[in-house]
């Protein structure tokens, strides 16, 4: 699959993506044990490289519209007001090498996208690192997910109840209740060492929740 990125307007996350991708490539290439928190901390390091104030990064912030839900990372603007939100997900096979519950994991990723869309912030990002097994599942035309997890960046695509309806019941059950339309723009996808692929999407709400 091809790699690439599209240009996006001013954003701390967008500005940090080149350094973040470089750090992630190095870590995976050196075979360092990596978990989802590791991916998040690499973005934190990339933001610090840009000179972003570490006290303007909030980890596990309370979701403003969902009880008991957390947002992985929120970046504060100069006035200490939330400006950007990020959800991270790392999907890969377990230590035993058994097949992953791929439809459930894809549904969980869509649930993260929906949760992001319910935050009223200027910029919302979904950063998804997957292994080759999960990448093959997401890019398969047969299961209907390739329009979202595409092989190259491009214009926004909508996710709505009508789009989700033909997908597997297992996936839809894990994705949660979708009553609205959400727009996602794949701004970066890149092949990484140790059979990984990175997807970075910007999330926007097309119809109000």
PDB file of N, CA and C in Angstrom, residues 73-150:
ATOM      1  N   UNK A  73      -5.876  12.465  24.967  1.00  0.00           N
ATOM      2  CA  UNK A  73      -5.013  13.648  25.094  1.00  0.00           C
ATOM      3  C   UNK A  73      -5.763  14.880  24.615  1.00  0.00           C
ATOM      4  N   UNK A  74      -5.668  15.948  25.401  1.00  0.00           N
ATOM      5  CA  UNK A  74      -6.223  17.246  25.015  1.00  0.00           C
ATOM      6  C   UNK A  74      -5.102  18.272  25.079  1.00  0.00           C
ATOM      7  N   UNK A  75      -4.973  19.074  24.036  1.00  0.00           N
ATOM      8  CA  UNK A  75      -3.984  20.152  23.996  1.00  0.00           C
ATOM      9  C   UNK A  75      -4.680  21.468  24.292  1.00  0.00           C
ATOM     10  N   UNK A  76      -4.060  22.255  25.158  1.00  0.00           N
ATOM     11  CA  UNK A  76      -4.620  23.538  25.540  1.00  0.00           C
ATOM     12  C   UNK A  76      -3.990  24.655  24.717  1.00  0.00           C
ATOM     13  N   UNK A  77      -4.792  25.666  24.421  1.00  0.00           N
ATOM     14  CA  UNK A  77      -4.298  26.840  23.708  1.00  0.00           C
ATOM     15  C   UNK A  77      -3.633  27.790  24.698  1.00  0.00           C
ATOM     16  N   UNK A  78      -3.164  28.925  24.195  1.00  0.00           N
ATOM     17  CA  UNK A  78      -2.459  29.881  25.037  1.00  0.00           C
ATOM     18  C   UNK A  78      -3.295  30.420  26.174  1.00  0.00           C
ATOM     19  N   UNK A  79      -4.629  30.408  26.011  1.00  0.00           N
ATOM     20  CA  UNK A  79      -5.518  30.879  27.069  1.00  0.00           C
ATOM     21  C   UNK A  79      -5.954  29.750  27.994  1.00  0.00           C
ATOM     22  N   UNK A  80      -5.260  28.604  27.889  1.00  0.00           N
ATOM     23  CA  UNK A  80      -5.534  27.428  28.722  1.00  0.00           C
ATOM     24  C   UNK A  80      -6.877  26.776  28.410  1.00  0.00           C
ATOM     25  N   UNK A  81      -7.464  27.124  27.278  1.00  0.00           N
ATOM     26  CA  UNK A  81      -8.708  26.495  26.861  1.00  0.00           C
ATOM     27  C   UNK A  81      -8.398  25.309  25.942  1.00  0.00           C
ATOM     28  N   UNK A  82      -9.159  24.204  26.056  1.00  0.00           N
ATOM     29  CA  UNK A  82      -8.938  23.061  25.161  1.00  0.00           C
ATOM     30  C   UNK A  82      -9.058  23.461  23.698  1.00  0.00           C
ATOM     31  N   UNK A  83      -8.124  22.977  22.881  1.00  0.00           N
ATOM     32  CA  UNK A  83      -8.099  23.354  21.475  1.00  0.00           C
ATOM     33  C   UNK A  83      -8.098  22.143  20.543  1.00  0.00           C
ATOM     34  N   UNK A  84      -7.313  21.112  20.891  1.00  0.00           N
ATOM     35  CA  UNK A  84      -7.240  19.913  20.058  1.00  0.00           C
ATOM     36  C   UNK A  84      -7.381  18.675  20.936  1.00  0.00           C
ATOM     37  N   UNK A  85      -7.994  17.640  20.385  1.00  0.00           N
ATOM     38  CA  UNK A  85      -8.158  16.365  21.093  1.00  0.00           C
ATOM     39  C   UNK A  85      -7.598  15.247  20.230  1.00  0.00           C
ATOM     40  N   UNK A  86      -7.006  14.255  20.886  1.00  0.00           N
ATOM     41  CA  UNK A  86      -6.427  13.110  20.178  1.00  0.00           C
ATOM     42  C   UNK A  86      -6.876  11.819  20.854  1.00  0.00           C
ATOM     43  N   UNK A  87      -7.283  10.857  20.060  1.00  0.00           N
ATOM     44  CA  UNK A  87      -7.486   9.485  20.524  1.00  0.00           C
ATOM     45  C   UNK A  87      -6.455   8.610  19.823  1.00  0.00           C
ATOM     46  N   UNK A  88      -5.800   7.747  20.588  1.00  0.00           N
ATOM     47  CA  UNK A  88      -4.809   6.814  20.055  1.00  0.00           C
ATOM     48  C   UNK A  88      -5.358   5.399  20.148  1.00  0.00           C
ATOM     49  N   UNK A  89      -5.042   4.604  19.148  1.00  0.00           N
ATOM     50  CA  UNK A  89      -5.365   3.180  19.213  1.00  0.00           C
ATOM     51  C   UNK A  89      -4.253   2.397  18.531  1.00  0.00           C
ATOM     52  N   UNK A  90      -3.847   1.300  19.187  1.00  0.00           N
ATOM     53  CA  UNK A  90      -2.811   0.424  18.644  1.00  0.00           C
ATOM     54  C   UNK A  90      -3.373  -0.988  18.611  1.00  0.00           C
ATOM     55  N   UNK A  91      -3.633  -1.487  17.411  1.00  0.00           N
ATOM     56  CA  UNK A  91      -4.214  -2.816  17.224  1.00  0.00           C
ATOM     57  C   UNK A  91      -3.169  -3.746  16.630  1.00  0.00           C
ATOM     58  N   UNK A  92      -2.896  -4.841  17.353  1.00  0.00           N
ATOM     59  CA  UNK A  92      -1.926  -5.825  16.871  1.00  0.00           C
ATOM     60  C   UNK A  92      -2.245  -7.172  17.522  1.00  0.00           C
ATOM     61  N   UNK A  93      -1.655  -8.216  16.961  1.00  0.00           N
ATOM     62  CA  UNK A  93      -1.849  -9.553  17.513  1.00  0.00           C
ATOM     63  C   UNK A  93      -1.219  -9.638  18.893  1.00  0.00           C
ATOM     64  N   UNK A  94      -1.762 -10.530  19.715  1.00  0.00           N
ATOM     65  CA  UNK A  94      -1.222 -10.725  21.053  1.00  0.00           C
ATOM     66  C   UNK A  94       0.083 -11.483  21.019  1.00  0.00           C
ATOM     67  N   UNK A  95       0.711 -11.656  22.187  1.00  0.00           N
ATOM     68  CA  UNK A  95       2.017 -12.339  22.255  1.00  0.00           C
ATOM     69  C   UNK A  95       1.987 -13.756  21.700  1.00  0.00           C
ATOM     70  N   UNK A  96       0.833 -14.418  21.793  1.00  0.00           N
ATOM     71  CA  UNK A  96       0.748 -15.796  21.297  1.00  0.00           C
ATOM     72  C   UNK A  96       0.619 -15.909  19.797  1.00  0.00           C
ATOM     73  N   UNK A  97       0.406 -14.762  19.128  1.00  0.00           N
ATOM     74  CA  UNK A  97       0.298 -14.769  17.672  1.00  0.00           C
ATOM     75  C   UNK A  97      -1.042 -15.226  17.149  1.00  0.00           C
ATOM     76  N   UNK A  98      -2.036 -15.351  18.043  1.00  0.00           N
ATOM     77  CA  UNK A  98      -3.358 -15.773  17.595  1.00  0.00           C
ATOM     78  C   UNK A  98      -4.030 -14.676  16.785  1.00  0.00           C
ATOM     79  N   UNK A  99      -4.984 -15.093  15.933  1.00  0.00           N
ATOM     80  CA  UNK A  99      -5.724 -14.114  15.136  1.00  0.00           C
ATOM     81  C   UNK A  99      -6.460 -13.133  16.042  1.00  0.00           C
ATOM     82  N   UNK A 100      -6.465 -11.882  15.644  1.00  0.00           N
ATOM     83  CA  UNK A 100      -7.151 -10.852  16.409  1.00  0.00           C
ATOM     84  C   UNK A 100      -8.657 -10.898  16.138  1.00  0.00           C
ATOM     85  N   UNK A 101      -9.472 -10.435  17.087  1.00  0.00           N
ATOM     86  CA  UNK A 101     -10.908 -10.249  16.811  1.00  0.00           C
ATOM     87  C   UNK A 101     -11.092  -8.991  15.968  1.00  0.00           C
ATOM     88  N   UNK A 102     -10.797  -9.114  14.685  1.00  0.00           N
ATOM     89  CA  UNK A 102     -10.676  -7.927  13.833  1.00  0.00           C
ATOM     90  C   UNK A 102     -11.961  -7.103  13.717  1.00  0.00           C
ATOM     91  N   UNK A 103     -13.136  -7.717  13.515  1.00  0.00           N
ATOM     92  CA  UNK A 103     -14.342  -6.876  13.449  1.00  0.00           C
ATOM     93  C   UNK A 103     -14.593  -6.110  14.744  1.00  0.00           C
ATOM     94  N   UNK A 104     -14.338  -6.749  15.886  1.00  0.00           N
ATOM     95  CA  UNK A 104     -14.519  -6.049  17.157  1.00  0.00           C
ATOM     96  C   UNK A 104     -13.548  -4.885  17.281  1.00  0.00           C
ATOM     97  N   UNK A 105     -12.313  -5.087  16.856  1.00  0.00           N
ATOM     98  CA  UNK A 105     -11.327  -4.009  16.942  1.00  0.00           C
ATOM     99  C   UNK A 105     -11.665  -2.863  15.996  1.00  0.00           C
ATOM    100  N   UNK A 106     -12.142  -3.187  14.802  1.00  0.00           N
ATOM    101  CA  UNK A 106     -12.559  -2.137  13.875  1.00  0.00           C
ATOM    102  C   UNK A 106     -13.736  -1.358  14.452  1.00  0.00           C
ATOM    103  N   UNK A 107     -14.665  -2.075  15.082  1.00  0.00           N
ATOM    104  CA  UNK A 107     -15.793  -1.406  15.720  1.00  0.00           C
ATOM    105  C   UNK A 107     -15.349  -0.512  16.860  1.00  0.00           C
ATOM    106  N   UNK A 108     -14.370  -0.968  17.643  1.00  0.00           N
ATOM    107  CA  UNK A 108     -13.849  -0.144  18.745  1.00  0.00           C
ATOM    108  C   UNK A 108     -13.183   1.119  18.212  1.00  0.00           C
ATOM    109  N   UNK A 109     -12.502   1.000  17.080  1.00  0.00           N
ATOM    110  CA  UNK A 109     -11.888   2.186  16.462  1.00  0.00           C
ATOM    111  C   UNK A 109     -12.966   3.183  16.041  1.00  0.00           C
ATOM    112  N   UNK A 110     -14.056   2.686  15.465  1.00  0.00           N
ATOM    113  CA  UNK A 110     -15.144   3.580  15.079  1.00  0.00           C
ATOM    114  C   UNK A 110     -15.806   4.211  16.301  1.00  0.00           C
ATOM    115  N   UNK A 111     -15.860   3.468  17.408  1.00  0.00           N
ATOM    116  CA  UNK A 111     -16.400   4.043  18.643  1.00  0.00           C
ATOM    117  C   UNK A 111     -15.533   5.206  19.121  1.00  0.00           C
ATOM    118  N   UNK A 112     -14.213   5.082  18.963  1.00  0.00           N
ATOM    119  CA  UNK A 112     -13.309   6.184  19.308  1.00  0.00           C
ATOM    120  C   UNK A 112     -13.562   7.400  18.422  1.00  0.00           C
ATOM    121  N   UNK A 113     -13.777   7.149  17.134  1.00  0.00           N
ATOM    122  CA  UNK A 113     -14.067   8.245  16.205  1.00  0.00           C
ATOM    123  C   UNK A 113     -15.362   8.956  16.615  1.00  0.00           C
ATOM    124  N   UNK A 114     -16.378   8.177  16.945  1.00  0.00           N
ATOM    125  CA  UNK A 114     -17.652   8.772  17.376  1.00  0.00           C
ATOM    126  C   UNK A 114     -17.464   9.590  18.647  1.00  0.00           C
ATOM    127  N   UNK A 115     -16.693   9.069  19.592  1.00  0.00           N
ATOM    128  CA  UNK A 115     -16.453   9.783  20.847  1.00  0.00           C
ATOM    129  C   UNK A 115     -15.738  11.117  20.587  1.00  0.00           C
ATOM    130  N   UNK A 116     -14.786  11.111  19.651  1.00  0.00           N
ATOM    131  CA  UNK A 116     -14.108  12.352  19.279  1.00  0.00           C
ATOM    132  C   UNK A 116     -15.075  13.361  18.667  1.00  0.00           C
ATOM    133  N   UNK A 117     -15.968  12.864  17.819  1.00  0.00           N
ATOM    134  CA  UNK A 117     -16.899  13.758  17.133  1.00  0.00           C
ATOM    135  C   UNK A 117     -17.829  14.461  18.107  1.00  0.00           C
ATOM    136  N   UNK A 118     -18.012  13.908  19.285  1.00  0.00           N
ATOM    137  CA  UNK A 118     -18.915  14.484  20.273  1.00  0.00           C
ATOM    138  C   UNK A 118     -18.233  15.537  21.143  1.00  0.00           C
ATOM    139  N   UNK A 119     -16.984  15.875  20.826  1.00  0.00           N
ATOM    140  CA  UNK A 119     -16.261  16.926  21.544  1.00  0.00           C
ATOM    141  C   UNK A 119     -16.285  18.190  20.687  1.00  0.00           C
ATOM    142  N   UNK A 120     -16.703  19.283  21.260  1.00  0.00           N
ATOM    143  CA  UNK A 120     -16.767  20.539  20.507  1.00  0.00           C
ATOM    144  C   UNK A 120     -15.436  21.278  20.641  1.00  0.00           C
ATOM    145  N   UNK A 121     -14.468  20.860  19.821  1.00  0.00           N
ATOM    146  CA  UNK A 121     -13.158  21.507  19.775  1.00  0.00           C
ATOM    147  C   UNK A 121     -12.800  21.800  18.325  1.00  0.00           C
ATOM    148  N   UNK A 122     -11.928  22.777  18.098  1.00  0.00           N
ATOM    149  CA  UNK A 122     -11.577  23.116  16.708  1.00  0.00           C
ATOM    150  C   UNK A 122     -10.952  21.963  15.933  1.00  0.00           C
ATOM    151  N   UNK A 123     -10.110  21.126  16.584  1.00  0.00           N
ATOM    152  CA  UNK A 123      -9.424  20.045  15.871  1.00  0.00           C
ATOM    153  C   UNK A 123      -9.523  18.757  16.688  1.00  0.00           C
ATOM    154  N   UNK A 124      -9.821  17.658  16.000  1.00  0.00           N
ATOM    155  CA  UNK A 124      -9.950  16.347  16.640  1.00  0.00           C
ATOM    156  C   UNK A 124      -9.252  15.314  15.771  1.00  0.00           C
ATOM    157  N   UNK A 125      -8.407  14.487  16.391  1.00  0.00           N
ATOM    158  CA  UNK A 125      -7.538  13.583  15.644  1.00  0.00           C
ATOM    159  C   UNK A 125      -7.658  12.151  16.152  1.00  0.00           C
ATOM    160  N   UNK A 126      -7.681  11.210  15.207  1.00  0.00           N
ATOM    161  CA  UNK A 126      -7.645   9.792  15.535  1.00  0.00           C
ATOM    162  C   UNK A 126      -6.362   9.224  14.957  1.00  0.00           C
ATOM    163  N   UNK A 127      -5.473   8.736  15.834  1.00  0.00           N
ATOM    164  CA  UNK A 127      -4.184   8.183  15.423  1.00  0.00           C
ATOM    165  C   UNK A 127      -4.220   6.684  15.651  1.00  0.00           C
ATOM    166  N   UNK A 128      -4.127   5.931  14.569  1.00  0.00           N
ATOM    167  CA  UNK A 128      -4.367   4.485  14.600  1.00  0.00           C
ATOM    168  C   UNK A 128      -3.146   3.752  14.051  1.00  0.00           C
ATOM    169  N   UNK A 129      -2.473   3.025  14.920  1.00  0.00           N
ATOM    170  CA  UNK A 129      -1.340   2.191  14.527  1.00  0.00           C
ATOM    171  C   UNK A 129      -1.806   0.747  14.523  1.00  0.00           C
ATOM    172  N   UNK A 130      -1.518   0.025  13.435  1.00  0.00           N
ATOM    173  CA  UNK A 130      -1.974  -1.358  13.311  1.00  0.00           C
ATOM    174  C   UNK A 130      -0.849  -2.232  12.767  1.00  0.00           C
ATOM    175  N   UNK A 131      -0.960  -3.536  13.023  1.00  0.00           N
ATOM    176  CA  UNK A 131      -0.028  -4.467  12.402  1.00  0.00           C
ATOM    177  C   UNK A 131      -0.565  -4.876  11.033  1.00  0.00           C
ATOM    178  N   UNK A 132       0.189  -5.712  10.333  1.00  0.00           N
ATOM    179  CA  UNK A 132      -0.193  -6.028   8.955  1.00  0.00           C
ATOM    180  C   UNK A 132      -1.501  -6.808   8.869  1.00  0.00           C
ATOM    181  N   UNK A 133      -1.788  -7.648   9.868  1.00  0.00           N
ATOM    182  CA  UNK A 133      -3.044  -8.404   9.863  1.00  0.00           C
ATOM    183  C   UNK A 133      -4.235  -7.462   9.943  1.00  0.00           C
ATOM    184  N   UNK A 134      -4.155  -6.504  10.842  1.00  0.00           N
ATOM    185  CA  UNK A 134      -5.263  -5.568  11.002  1.00  0.00           C
ATOM    186  C   UNK A 134      -5.347  -4.623   9.813  1.00  0.00           C
ATOM    187  N   UNK A 135      -4.195  -4.223   9.264  1.00  0.00           N
ATOM    188  CA  UNK A 135      -4.198  -3.350   8.085  1.00  0.00           C
ATOM    189  C   UNK A 135      -4.884  -4.042   6.908  1.00  0.00           C
ATOM    190  N   UNK A 136      -4.633  -5.338   6.739  1.00  0.00           N
ATOM    191  CA  UNK A 136      -5.266  -6.078   5.647  1.00  0.00           C
ATOM    192  C   UNK A 136      -6.781  -6.122   5.832  1.00  0.00           C
ATOM    193  N   UNK A 137      -7.218  -6.269   7.067  1.00  0.00           N
ATOM    194  CA  UNK A 137      -8.655  -6.295   7.343  1.00  0.00           C
ATOM    195  C   UNK A 137      -9.286  -4.932   7.049  1.00  0.00           C
ATOM    196  N   UNK A 138      -8.646  -3.871   7.514  1.00  0.00           N
ATOM    197  CA  UNK A 138      -9.209  -2.536   7.340  1.00  0.00           C
ATOM    198  C   UNK A 138      -9.231  -2.093   5.881  1.00  0.00           C
ATOM    199  N   UNK A 139      -8.272  -2.555   5.103  1.00  0.00           N
ATOM    200  CA  UNK A 139      -8.169  -2.129   3.700  1.00  0.00           C
ATOM    201  C   UNK A 139      -8.919  -3.041   2.734  1.00  0.00           C
ATOM    202  N   UNK A 140      -9.588  -4.057   3.273  1.00  0.00           N
ATOM    203  CA  UNK A 140     -10.300  -5.001   2.414  1.00  0.00           C
ATOM    204  C   UNK A 140     -11.592  -4.380   1.884  1.00  0.00           C
ATOM    205  N   UNK A 141     -11.786  -4.468   0.585  1.00  0.00           N
ATOM    206  CA  UNK A 141     -13.030  -3.976   0.000  1.00  0.00           C
ATOM    207  C   UNK A 141     -14.207  -4.872   0.391  1.00  0.00           C
ATOM    208  N   UNK A 142     -13.932  -6.122   0.697  1.00  0.00           N
ATOM    209  CA  UNK A 142     -15.000  -7.079   0.972  1.00  0.00           C
ATOM    210  C   UNK A 142     -15.781  -6.728   2.232  1.00  0.00           C
ATOM    211  N   UNK A 143     -15.114  -6.159   3.242  1.00  0.00           N
ATOM    212  CA  UNK A 143     -15.833  -5.888   4.486  1.00  0.00           C
ATOM    213  C   UNK A 143     -16.301  -4.437   4.607  1.00  0.00           C
ATOM    214  N   UNK A 144     -16.077  -3.628   3.582  1.00  0.00           N
ATOM    215  CA  UNK A 144     -16.640  -2.284   3.534  1.00  0.00           C
ATOM    216  C   UNK A 144     -15.891  -1.224   4.307  1.00  0.00           C
ATOM    217  N   UNK A 145     -14.683  -1.529   4.777  1.00  0.00           N
ATOM    218  CA  UNK A 145     -13.950  -0.566   5.595  1.00  0.00           C
ATOM    219  C   UNK A 145     -12.927   0.251   4.807  1.00  0.00           C
ATOM    220  N   UNK A 146     -12.627  -0.163   3.593  1.00  0.00           N
ATOM    221  CA  UNK A 146     -11.547   0.476   2.841  1.00  0.00           C
ATOM    222  C   UNK A 146     -11.871   1.909   2.440  1.00  0.00           C
ATOM    223  N   UNK A 147     -13.126   2.307   2.468  1.00  0.00           N
ATOM    224  CA  UNK A 147     -13.461   3.699   2.150  1.00  0.00           C
ATOM    225  C   UNK A 147     -13.036   4.631   3.277  1.00  0.00           C
ATOM    226  N   UNK A 148     -12.835   4.079   4.492  1.00  0.00           N
ATOM    227  CA  UNK A 148     -12.401   4.879   5.647  1.00  0.00           C
ATOM    228  C   UNK A 148     -10.892   4.743   5.828  1.00  0.00           C
ATOM    229  N   UNK A 149     -10.415   3.485   5.920  1.00  0.00           N
ATOM    230  CA  UNK A 149      -8.976   3.222   6.064  1.00  0.00           C
ATOM    231  C   UNK A 149      -8.403   2.998   4.667  1.00  0.00           C
ATOM    232  N   UNK A 150      -8.160   4.093   3.976  1.00  0.00           N
ATOM    233  CA  UNK A 150      -7.748   4.012   2.578  1.00  0.00           C
ATOM    234  C   UNK A 150      -6.242   3.831   2.466  1.00  0.00           C
TER     235      UNK A 150
END
